[in-house]
Short mmCIF file of C-alpha atoms and ligand atoms in Angstrom, two decimals:
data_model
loop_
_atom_site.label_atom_id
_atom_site.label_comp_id
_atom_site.label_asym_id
_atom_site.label_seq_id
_atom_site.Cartn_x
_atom_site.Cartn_y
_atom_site.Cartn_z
CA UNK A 70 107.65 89.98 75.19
CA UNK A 71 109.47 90.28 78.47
CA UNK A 72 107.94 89.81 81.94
CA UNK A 73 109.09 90.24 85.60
CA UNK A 74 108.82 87.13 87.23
CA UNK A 75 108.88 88.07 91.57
CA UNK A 76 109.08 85.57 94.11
CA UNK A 77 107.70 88.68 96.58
CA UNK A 78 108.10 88.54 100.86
CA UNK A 79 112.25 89.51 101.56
CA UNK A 80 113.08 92.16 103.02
CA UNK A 81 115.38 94.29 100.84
CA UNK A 82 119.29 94.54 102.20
CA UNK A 83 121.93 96.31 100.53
CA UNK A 84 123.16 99.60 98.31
CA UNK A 85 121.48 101.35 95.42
CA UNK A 86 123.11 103.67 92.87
CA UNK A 87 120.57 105.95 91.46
CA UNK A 88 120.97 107.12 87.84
CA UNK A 89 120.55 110.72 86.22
CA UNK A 90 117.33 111.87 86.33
CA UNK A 91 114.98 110.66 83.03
CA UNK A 92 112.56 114.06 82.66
CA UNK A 93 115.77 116.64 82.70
CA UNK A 94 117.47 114.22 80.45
CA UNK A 95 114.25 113.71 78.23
CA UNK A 96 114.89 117.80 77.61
CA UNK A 97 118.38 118.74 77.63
CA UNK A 98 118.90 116.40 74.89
CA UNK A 99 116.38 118.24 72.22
CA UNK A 100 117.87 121.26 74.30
CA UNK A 101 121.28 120.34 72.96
CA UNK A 102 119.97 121.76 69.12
CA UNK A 103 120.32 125.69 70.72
CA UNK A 104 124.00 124.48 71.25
CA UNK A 105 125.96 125.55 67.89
CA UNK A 106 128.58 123.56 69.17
CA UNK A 107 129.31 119.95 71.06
CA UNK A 108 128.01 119.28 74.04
CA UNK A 109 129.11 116.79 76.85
CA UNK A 110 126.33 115.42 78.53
CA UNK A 111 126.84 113.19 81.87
CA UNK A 112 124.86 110.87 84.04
CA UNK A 113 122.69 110.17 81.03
CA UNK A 114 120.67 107.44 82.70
CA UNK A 115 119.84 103.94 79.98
CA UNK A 116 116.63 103.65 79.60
CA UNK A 117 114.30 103.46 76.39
CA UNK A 118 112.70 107.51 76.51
CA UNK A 119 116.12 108.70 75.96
CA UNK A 120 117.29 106.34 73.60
CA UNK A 121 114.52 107.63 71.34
CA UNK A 122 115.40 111.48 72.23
CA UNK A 123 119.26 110.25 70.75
CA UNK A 124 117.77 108.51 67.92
CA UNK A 125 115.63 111.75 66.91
CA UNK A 126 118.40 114.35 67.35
CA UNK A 127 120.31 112.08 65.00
CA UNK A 128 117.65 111.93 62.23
CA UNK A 129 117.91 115.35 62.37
CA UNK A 130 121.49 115.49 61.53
CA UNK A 131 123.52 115.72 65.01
CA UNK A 132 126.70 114.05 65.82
CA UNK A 133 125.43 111.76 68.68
CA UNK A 134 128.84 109.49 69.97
CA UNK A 135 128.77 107.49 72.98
CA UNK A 136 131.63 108.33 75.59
CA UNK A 137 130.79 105.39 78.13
CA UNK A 138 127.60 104.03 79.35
CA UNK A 139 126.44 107.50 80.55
CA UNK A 140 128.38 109.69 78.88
CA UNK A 141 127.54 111.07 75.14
CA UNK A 142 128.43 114.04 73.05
CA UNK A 143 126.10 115.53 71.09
CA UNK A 144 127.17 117.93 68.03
CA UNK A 145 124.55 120.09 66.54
CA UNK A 146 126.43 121.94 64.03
CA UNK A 147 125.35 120.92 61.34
CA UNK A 148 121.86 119.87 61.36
CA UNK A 149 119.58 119.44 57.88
CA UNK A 150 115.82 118.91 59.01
CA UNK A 151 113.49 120.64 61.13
CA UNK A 152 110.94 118.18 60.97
CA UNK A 153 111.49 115.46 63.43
CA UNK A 154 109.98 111.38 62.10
CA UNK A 155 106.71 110.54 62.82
CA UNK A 156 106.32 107.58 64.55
CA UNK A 157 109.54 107.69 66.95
CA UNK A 158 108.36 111.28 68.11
CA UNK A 159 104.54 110.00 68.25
CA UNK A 160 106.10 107.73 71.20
CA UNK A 161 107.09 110.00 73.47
CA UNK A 162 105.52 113.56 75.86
CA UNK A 163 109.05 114.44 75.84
CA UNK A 164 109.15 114.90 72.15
CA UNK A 165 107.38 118.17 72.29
CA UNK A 166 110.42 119.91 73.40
CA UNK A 167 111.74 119.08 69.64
CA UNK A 168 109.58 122.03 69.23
CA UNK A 169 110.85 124.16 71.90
CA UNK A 170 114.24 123.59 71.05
CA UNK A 171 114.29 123.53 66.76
CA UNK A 172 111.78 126.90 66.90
CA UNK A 173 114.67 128.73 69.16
CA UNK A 174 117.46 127.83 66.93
CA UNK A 175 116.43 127.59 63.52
CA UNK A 176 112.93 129.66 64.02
CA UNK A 177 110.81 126.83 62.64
CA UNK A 178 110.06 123.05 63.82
CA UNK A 179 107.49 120.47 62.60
CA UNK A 180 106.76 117.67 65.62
CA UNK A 181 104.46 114.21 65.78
CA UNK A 182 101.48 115.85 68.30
CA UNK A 183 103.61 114.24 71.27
CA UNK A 184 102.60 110.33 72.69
CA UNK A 185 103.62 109.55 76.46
CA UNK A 186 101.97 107.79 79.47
CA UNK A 187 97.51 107.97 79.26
CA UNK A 188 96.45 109.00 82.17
CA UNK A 189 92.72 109.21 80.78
CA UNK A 190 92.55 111.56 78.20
CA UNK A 191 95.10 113.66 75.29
CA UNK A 192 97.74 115.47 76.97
CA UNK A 193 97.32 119.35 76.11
CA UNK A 194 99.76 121.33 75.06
CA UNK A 195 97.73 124.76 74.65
CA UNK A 196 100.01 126.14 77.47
CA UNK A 197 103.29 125.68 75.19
CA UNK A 198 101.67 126.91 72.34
CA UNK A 199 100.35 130.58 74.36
CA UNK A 200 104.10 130.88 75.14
CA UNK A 201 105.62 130.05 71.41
CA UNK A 202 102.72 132.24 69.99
CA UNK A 203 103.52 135.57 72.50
CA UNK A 204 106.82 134.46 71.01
CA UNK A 205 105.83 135.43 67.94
CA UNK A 206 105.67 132.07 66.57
CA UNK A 207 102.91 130.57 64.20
CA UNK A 208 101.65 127.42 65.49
CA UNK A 209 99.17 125.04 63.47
CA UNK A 210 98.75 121.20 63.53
CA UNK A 211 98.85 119.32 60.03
CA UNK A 212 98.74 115.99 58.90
CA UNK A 213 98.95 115.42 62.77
CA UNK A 214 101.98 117.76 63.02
CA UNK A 215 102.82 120.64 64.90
CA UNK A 216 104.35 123.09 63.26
CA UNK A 217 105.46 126.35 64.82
CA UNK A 218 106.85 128.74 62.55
CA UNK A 219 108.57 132.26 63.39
CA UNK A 220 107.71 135.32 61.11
CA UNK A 221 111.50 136.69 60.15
CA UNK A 222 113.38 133.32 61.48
CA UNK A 223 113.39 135.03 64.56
CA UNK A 224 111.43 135.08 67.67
CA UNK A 225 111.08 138.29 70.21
CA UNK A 226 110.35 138.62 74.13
CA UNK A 227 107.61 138.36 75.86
CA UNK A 228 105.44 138.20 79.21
CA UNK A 229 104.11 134.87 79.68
CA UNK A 230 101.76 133.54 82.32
CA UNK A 231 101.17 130.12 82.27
CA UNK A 232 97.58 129.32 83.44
CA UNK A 233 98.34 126.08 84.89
CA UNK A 234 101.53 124.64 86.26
CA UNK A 235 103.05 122.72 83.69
CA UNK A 236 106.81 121.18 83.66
CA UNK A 237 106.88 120.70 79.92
CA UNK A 238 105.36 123.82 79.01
CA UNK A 239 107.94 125.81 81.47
CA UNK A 240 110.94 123.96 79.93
CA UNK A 241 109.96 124.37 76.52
CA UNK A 242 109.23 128.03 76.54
CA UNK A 243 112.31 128.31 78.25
CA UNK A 244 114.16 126.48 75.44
CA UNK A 245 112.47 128.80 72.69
CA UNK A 246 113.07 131.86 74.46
CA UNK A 247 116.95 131.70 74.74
CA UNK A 248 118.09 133.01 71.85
CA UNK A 249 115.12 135.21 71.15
CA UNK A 250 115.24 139.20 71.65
CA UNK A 251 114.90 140.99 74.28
CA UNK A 252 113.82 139.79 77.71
CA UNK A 253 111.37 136.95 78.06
CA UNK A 254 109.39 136.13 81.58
CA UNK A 255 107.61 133.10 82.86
CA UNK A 256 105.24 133.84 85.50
CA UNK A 257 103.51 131.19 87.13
CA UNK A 258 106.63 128.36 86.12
CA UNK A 259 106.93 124.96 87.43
CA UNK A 260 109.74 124.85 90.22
CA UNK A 261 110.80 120.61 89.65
CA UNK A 262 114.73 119.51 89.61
CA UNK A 263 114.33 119.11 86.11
CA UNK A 264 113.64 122.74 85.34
CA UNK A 265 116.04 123.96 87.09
CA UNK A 266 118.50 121.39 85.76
CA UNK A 267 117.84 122.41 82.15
CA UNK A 268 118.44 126.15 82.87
CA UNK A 269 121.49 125.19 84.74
CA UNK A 270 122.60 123.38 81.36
CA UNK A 271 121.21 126.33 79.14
CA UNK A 272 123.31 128.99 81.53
CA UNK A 273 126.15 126.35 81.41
CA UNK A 274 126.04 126.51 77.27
CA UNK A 275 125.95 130.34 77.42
CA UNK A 276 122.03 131.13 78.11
CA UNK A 277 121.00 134.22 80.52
CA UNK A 278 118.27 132.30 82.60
CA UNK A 279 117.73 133.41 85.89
CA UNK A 280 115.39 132.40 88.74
CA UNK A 281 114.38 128.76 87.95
CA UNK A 282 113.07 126.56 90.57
CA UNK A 283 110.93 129.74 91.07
CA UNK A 284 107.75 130.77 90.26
CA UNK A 285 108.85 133.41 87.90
CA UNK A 286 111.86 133.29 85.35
CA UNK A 287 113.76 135.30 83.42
CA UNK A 288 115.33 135.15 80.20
CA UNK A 289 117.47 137.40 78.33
CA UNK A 290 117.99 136.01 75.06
CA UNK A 291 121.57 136.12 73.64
CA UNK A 292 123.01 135.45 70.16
CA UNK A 293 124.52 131.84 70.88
CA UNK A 294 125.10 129.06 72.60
CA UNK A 295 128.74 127.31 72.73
CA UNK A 296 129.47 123.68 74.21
CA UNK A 297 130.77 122.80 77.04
CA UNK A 298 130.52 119.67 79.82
CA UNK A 299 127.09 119.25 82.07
CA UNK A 300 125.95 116.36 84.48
CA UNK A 301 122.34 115.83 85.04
CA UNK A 302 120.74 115.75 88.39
CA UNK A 303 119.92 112.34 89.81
CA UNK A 304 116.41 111.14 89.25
CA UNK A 305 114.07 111.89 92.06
CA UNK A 306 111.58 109.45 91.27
CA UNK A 307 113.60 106.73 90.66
CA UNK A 308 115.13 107.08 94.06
CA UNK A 309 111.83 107.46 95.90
CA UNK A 310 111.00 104.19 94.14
CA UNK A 311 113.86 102.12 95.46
CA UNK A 312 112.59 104.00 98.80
CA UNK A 313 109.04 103.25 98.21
CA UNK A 314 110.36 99.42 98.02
CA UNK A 315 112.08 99.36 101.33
CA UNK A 316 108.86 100.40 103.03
CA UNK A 317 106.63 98.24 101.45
CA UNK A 318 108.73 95.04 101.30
CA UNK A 319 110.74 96.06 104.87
CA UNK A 320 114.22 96.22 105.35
CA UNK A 321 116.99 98.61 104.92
CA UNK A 322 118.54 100.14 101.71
CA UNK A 323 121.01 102.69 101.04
CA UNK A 324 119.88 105.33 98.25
CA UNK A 325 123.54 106.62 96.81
CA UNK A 326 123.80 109.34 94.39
CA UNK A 327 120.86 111.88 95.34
CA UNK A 328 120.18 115.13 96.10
CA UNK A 329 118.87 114.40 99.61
CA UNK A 330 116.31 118.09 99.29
CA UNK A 331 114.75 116.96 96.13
CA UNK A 332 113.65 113.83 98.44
CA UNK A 333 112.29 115.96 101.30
CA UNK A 334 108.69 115.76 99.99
CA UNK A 335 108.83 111.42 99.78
CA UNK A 336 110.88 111.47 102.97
CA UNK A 337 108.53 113.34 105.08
CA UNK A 338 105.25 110.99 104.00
CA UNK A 339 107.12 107.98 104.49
CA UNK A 340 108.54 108.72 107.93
CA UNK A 341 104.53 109.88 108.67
CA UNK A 342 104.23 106.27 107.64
CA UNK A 343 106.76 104.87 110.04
CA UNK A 344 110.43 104.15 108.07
CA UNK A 345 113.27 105.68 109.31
CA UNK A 346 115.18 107.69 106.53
CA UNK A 347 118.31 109.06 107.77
CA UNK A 348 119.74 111.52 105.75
CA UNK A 349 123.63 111.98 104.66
CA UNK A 350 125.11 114.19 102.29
CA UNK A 351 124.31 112.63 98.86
CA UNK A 352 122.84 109.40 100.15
CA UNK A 353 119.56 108.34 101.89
CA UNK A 354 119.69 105.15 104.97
CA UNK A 355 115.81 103.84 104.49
CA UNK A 356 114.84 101.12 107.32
CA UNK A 357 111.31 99.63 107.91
CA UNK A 358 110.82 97.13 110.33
CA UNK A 359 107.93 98.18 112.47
CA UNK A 360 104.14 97.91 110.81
CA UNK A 361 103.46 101.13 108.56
CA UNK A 362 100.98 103.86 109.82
CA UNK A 363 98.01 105.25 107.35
CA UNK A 364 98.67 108.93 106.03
CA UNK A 365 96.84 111.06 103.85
CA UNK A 366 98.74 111.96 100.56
CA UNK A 367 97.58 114.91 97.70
CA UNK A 368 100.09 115.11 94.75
CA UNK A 369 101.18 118.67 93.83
CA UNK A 370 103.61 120.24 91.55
CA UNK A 371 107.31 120.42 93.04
CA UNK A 372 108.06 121.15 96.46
CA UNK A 373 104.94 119.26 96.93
CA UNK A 374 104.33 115.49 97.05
CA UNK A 375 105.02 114.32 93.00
CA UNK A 376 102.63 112.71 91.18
CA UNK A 377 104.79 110.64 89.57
CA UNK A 378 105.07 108.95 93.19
CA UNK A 379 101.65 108.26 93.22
CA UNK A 380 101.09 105.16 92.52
CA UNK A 381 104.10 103.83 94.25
CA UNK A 382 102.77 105.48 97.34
CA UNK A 383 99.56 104.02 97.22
CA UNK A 384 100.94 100.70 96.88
CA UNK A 385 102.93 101.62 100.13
CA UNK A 386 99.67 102.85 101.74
CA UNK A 387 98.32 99.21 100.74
CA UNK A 388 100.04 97.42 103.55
CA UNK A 389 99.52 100.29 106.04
CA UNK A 390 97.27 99.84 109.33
CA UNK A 391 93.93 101.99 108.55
CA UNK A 392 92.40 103.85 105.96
CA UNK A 393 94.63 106.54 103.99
CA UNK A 394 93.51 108.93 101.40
CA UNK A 395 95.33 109.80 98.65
CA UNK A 396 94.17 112.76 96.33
CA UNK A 397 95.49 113.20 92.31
CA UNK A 398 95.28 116.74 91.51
CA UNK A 399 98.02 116.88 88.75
CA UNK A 400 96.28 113.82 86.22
CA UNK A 401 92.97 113.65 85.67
CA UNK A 402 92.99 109.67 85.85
CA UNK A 403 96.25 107.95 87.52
CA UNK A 404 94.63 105.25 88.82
CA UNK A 405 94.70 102.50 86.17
CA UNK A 406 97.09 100.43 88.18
CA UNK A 407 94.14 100.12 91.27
CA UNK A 408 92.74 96.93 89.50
CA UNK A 409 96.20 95.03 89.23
CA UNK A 410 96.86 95.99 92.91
CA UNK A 411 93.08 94.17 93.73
CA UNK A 412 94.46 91.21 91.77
CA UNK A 413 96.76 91.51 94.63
CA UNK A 414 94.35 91.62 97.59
CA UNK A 415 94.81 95.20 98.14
CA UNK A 416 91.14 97.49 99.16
CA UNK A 417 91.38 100.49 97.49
CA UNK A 418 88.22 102.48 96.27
CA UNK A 419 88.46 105.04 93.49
CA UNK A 420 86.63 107.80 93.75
CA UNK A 421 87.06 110.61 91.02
CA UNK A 422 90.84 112.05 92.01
CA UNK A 423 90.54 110.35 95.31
CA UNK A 424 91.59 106.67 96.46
CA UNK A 425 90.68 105.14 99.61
CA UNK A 426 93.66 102.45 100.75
CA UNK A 427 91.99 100.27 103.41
CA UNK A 428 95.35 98.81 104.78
CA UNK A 429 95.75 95.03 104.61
CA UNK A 430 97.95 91.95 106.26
CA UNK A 431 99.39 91.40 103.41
CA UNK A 432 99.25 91.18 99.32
CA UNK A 433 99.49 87.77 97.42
CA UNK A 434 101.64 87.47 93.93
CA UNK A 435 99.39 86.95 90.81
CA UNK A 436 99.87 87.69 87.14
CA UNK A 437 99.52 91.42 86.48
CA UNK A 438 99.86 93.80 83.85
CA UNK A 439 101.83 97.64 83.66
CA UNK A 440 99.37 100.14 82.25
CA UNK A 441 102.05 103.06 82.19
CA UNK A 442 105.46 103.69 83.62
CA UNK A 443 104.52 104.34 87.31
CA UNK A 444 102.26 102.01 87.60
CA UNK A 445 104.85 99.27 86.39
CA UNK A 446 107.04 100.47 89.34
CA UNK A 447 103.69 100.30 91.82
CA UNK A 448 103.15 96.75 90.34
CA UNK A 449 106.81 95.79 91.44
CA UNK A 450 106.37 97.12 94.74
CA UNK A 451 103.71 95.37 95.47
CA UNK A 452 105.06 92.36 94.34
CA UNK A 453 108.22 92.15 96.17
CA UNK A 454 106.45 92.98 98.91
CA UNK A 455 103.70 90.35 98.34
CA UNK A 456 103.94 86.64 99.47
CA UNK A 457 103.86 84.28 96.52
CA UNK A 458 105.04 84.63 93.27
CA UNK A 459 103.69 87.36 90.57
CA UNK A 460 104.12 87.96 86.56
CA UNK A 461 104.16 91.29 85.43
CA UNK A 462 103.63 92.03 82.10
CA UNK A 463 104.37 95.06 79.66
CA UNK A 464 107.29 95.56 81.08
CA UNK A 465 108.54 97.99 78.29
CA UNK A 466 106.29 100.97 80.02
CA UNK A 467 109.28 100.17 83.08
CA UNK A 468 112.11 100.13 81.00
CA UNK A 469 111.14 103.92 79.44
CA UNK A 470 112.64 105.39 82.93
CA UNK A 471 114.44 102.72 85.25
CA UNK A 472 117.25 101.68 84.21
CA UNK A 473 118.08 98.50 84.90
CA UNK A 474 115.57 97.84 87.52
CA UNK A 475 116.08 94.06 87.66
CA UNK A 476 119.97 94.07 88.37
CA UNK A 477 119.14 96.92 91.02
CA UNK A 478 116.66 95.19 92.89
CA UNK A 479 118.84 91.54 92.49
CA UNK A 480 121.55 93.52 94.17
CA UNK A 481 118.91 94.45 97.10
CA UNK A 482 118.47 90.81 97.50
CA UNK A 483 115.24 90.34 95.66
CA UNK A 484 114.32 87.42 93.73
CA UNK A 485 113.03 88.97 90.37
CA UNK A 486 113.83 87.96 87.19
CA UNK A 487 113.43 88.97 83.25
CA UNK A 488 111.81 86.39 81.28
CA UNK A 489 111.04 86.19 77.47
CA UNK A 490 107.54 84.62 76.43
CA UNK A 491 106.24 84.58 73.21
CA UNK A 492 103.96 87.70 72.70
CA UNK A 493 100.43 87.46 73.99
CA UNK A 494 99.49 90.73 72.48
CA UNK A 495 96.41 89.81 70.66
CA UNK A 496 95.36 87.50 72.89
CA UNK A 497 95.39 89.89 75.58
CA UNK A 498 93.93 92.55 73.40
CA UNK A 499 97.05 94.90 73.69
CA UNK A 500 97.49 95.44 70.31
N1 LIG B 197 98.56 120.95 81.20
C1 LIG B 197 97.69 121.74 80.51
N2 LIG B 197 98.15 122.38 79.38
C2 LIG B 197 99.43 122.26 78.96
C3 LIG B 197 100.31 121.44 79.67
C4 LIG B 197 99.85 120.79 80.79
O1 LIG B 197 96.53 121.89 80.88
O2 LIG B 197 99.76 122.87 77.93
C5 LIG B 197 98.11 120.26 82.43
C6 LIG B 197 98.19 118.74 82.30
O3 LIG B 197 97.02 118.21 81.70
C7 LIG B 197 98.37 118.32 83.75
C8 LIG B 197 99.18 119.47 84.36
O4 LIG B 197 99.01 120.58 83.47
O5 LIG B 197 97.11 118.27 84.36
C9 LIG B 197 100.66 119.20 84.53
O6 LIG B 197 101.24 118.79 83.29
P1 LIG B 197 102.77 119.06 82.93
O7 LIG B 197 102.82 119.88 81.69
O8 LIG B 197 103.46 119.57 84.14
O9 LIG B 197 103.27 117.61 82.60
P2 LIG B 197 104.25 117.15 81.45
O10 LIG B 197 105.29 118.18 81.24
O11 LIG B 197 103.49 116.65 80.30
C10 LIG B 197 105.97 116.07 83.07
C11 LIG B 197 106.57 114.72 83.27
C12 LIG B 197 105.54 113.76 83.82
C13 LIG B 197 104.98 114.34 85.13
C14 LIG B 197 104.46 115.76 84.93
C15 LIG B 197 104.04 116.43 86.22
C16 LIG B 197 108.20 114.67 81.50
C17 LIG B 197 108.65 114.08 80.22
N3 LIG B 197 107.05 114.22 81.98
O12 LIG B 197 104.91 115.89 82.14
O13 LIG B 197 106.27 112.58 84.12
O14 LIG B 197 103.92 113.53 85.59
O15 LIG B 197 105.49 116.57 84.33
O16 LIG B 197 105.09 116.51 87.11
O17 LIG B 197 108.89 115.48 82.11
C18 LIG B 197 106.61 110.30 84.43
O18 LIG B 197 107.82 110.54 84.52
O19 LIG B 197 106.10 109.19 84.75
C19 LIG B 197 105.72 111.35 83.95
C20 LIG B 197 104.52 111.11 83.48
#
């Protein structure tokens, strides 16, 4: 198993390229099936969740070929199964919008019920499912399948309201609706980059969607989709992680590649917390060299404060002077990661979809553990920031969405390292 080994307490210094953003990629590659035709898909960041989307579209028969390091072209002509394996789509949330995307094209898809980060409980999907049925879609689970079916092979319009806000349940209805009949609208639709990336790669393909990154969108189906060239957006999160490790360790980073208005909502709470972040056209100057202020944080769905930020955040909030409050309202339990950060020295009290960050002088390294993807990147933070050296472990939870997080941070000046170890699993009681 690989671990991070951080020598934590310099200031960061340097430049940071940000890479396409992992939860539009993590779609418009199952999206790529509606394409009867080959598709050139750029700024398709490395990392291990969309490895697994490539490896799945190619079980099912596409023509995936590797351009460059970002760059692949995906051919779904001629695919000869609807039924995606098991265990690779077990692995990931991302895998539902197999479902999305094989029901709109071929009118019938069989899925692994969809794996993904635990944030305390199964991840529903009943919201997808009330879209794909109004659809006109059967939907069952088998043999711990889901398999949506459409009476005729072909699906019809509909009005959909979506009773809670849900990214994955917007962009897969979207997916299953583009080729349908008729006119098809999403009331109530997450607004996040990533949905309106994939309609901008739908529209860009041939699709009729209009209004994303609204709360109400519109499809008209038509007959196909053709290929063409798209570039995905840059990855939020990933950027307001590199930011998030400015603050906390101090120093001053430049953030290149982003879209400087999908960073408003991590800009704004981290200039309430004292950093500078000067803005320029698609880069971000971060500088922290005073001590950081409290603030009180509540996650929301896009414009507001992500909670895929949340943990990195907190960790932030850690080193501030007084108490902050931070309130989860998207997860029902993100807070796994609070124990590691105690290992740390931080004070932070849990209670129900609230924690209460008592600032402190500082954190001290010790050997930790990643309990999901953001918390990995909270764990990282806090240890480049903390004096003394720290081993983090399960390091593969990182690796699904930053890529190469250890060359970007080396380049920042900080002293982290991958090392192999033999695997602890059992012992640990992983396994
Ligand atoms: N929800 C339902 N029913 C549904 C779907 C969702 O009740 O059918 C609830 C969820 O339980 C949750 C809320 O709605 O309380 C929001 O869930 P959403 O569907 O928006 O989340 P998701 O599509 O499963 C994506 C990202 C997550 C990110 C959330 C929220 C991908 C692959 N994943 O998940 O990203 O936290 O949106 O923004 O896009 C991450 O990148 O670390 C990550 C976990």
């Amino acid at each position: 198993m690989t671990k991070y080994i951080v020598k934590g307490g310099k200031p960061l210094c340097g430049e940071v390229e940000i890479s396409g953003a992992k939860n539009a990629a993590v779609a418009i590659i199952p999206a790529a099936l509606l394409v009867d035709g080959v598709c050139r898909i750029e700024n398709v960041p490395q990392i291990s969740d969309v490895s697994l989307c490539l490896n799945i579209l190619e079980q099912l028969g596409a023509g995936v070929r590797s351009i460059n390091r970002h760059t692949v072209e995906l051919d779904c002509r001629h695919i000869h199964s609807t039924r995606t394996p098991y265990d690779m789509a077990r692995r990931i949330r991302a895998s539902s919008y197999f479902i999305g995307a094989l029901l709109g094209r071929f009118g019938q898809a069989e899925v692994a019920m969809p794996g993904g980060c635990n944030f305390g409980g199964v991840r529903p999907i009943d919201q997808h499912v009330k879209g794909f049925t109004a659809l006109g879609a059967q939907v069952t689970v088998e043999g711990g399948f889901i398999r949506a079916i459409s009476q005729n092979g072909c699906l019809h319009n509909a009005n959909i309201y979506l009773d809670v806000v849900s990214v994955g349940a917007t962009m897969n209805i979207m997916m299953a609706a583009v080729l349908a009949e008729g006119n098809t609208v999403i009331e109530n639709a997450a607004k996040e980059p990533h949905v309106v990336d994939l309609a901008n790669f739908l529209n860009s393909m041939g699709a009729n969607v209009r209004g994303a990154g609204t709360d109400t969108i519109k499809i008209h189906g038509v007959e196909r989709l053709s290929g063409g060239n798209y570039a995905i957006i840059p990855d939020q999160i990933e950027a307001g992680t590199y930011m998030a490790a400015a603050a906390a360790a101090g120093g001053q980073i430049l953030v290149k590649n982003i879209i400087p208005k999908h960073m408003d909502c991590i800009t704004a709470k981290l200039q309430e917390c004292g950093v500078v972040v000067e803005e320029h056209e698609d880069t971000l100057l971060v500088r922290r060299t005073d001590p950081l202020h409290k603030t009180n944080i509540k996650t929301l769905p896009y414009p507001g404060f992500p909670t895929d930020m949340q943990p990195q955040i907190t960790t932030v909030l850690s080193l501030a002077q007084g108490i902050s409050l931070v309130t989860e309202s998207v997860w029902g339990n993100r807070y796994r990661y609070v124990d590691e950060l105690r290992r740390m020295g931080a004070s932070i009290q849990v209670d129900d979809k609230t924690a209460i960050v008592e600032g402190v002088d500082h954190l001290s390294g010790a050997p930790v553990q990643a309990s999901d993807l953001r918390a990995g990147a909270a764990l990282v933070i806090a240890a480049l920031a903390a004096h003394g050296e720290s081993e983090i472990s399960c390091v593969h939870y990182i690796e699904r969405g930053y890529e190469n997080i250890v060359a970007k941070l080396q380049t920042l000046g900080a002293d982290i390292r991958a090392v192999e170890f033999p695997d602890e699993g059992e012992e640990l009681g992983i396994g």
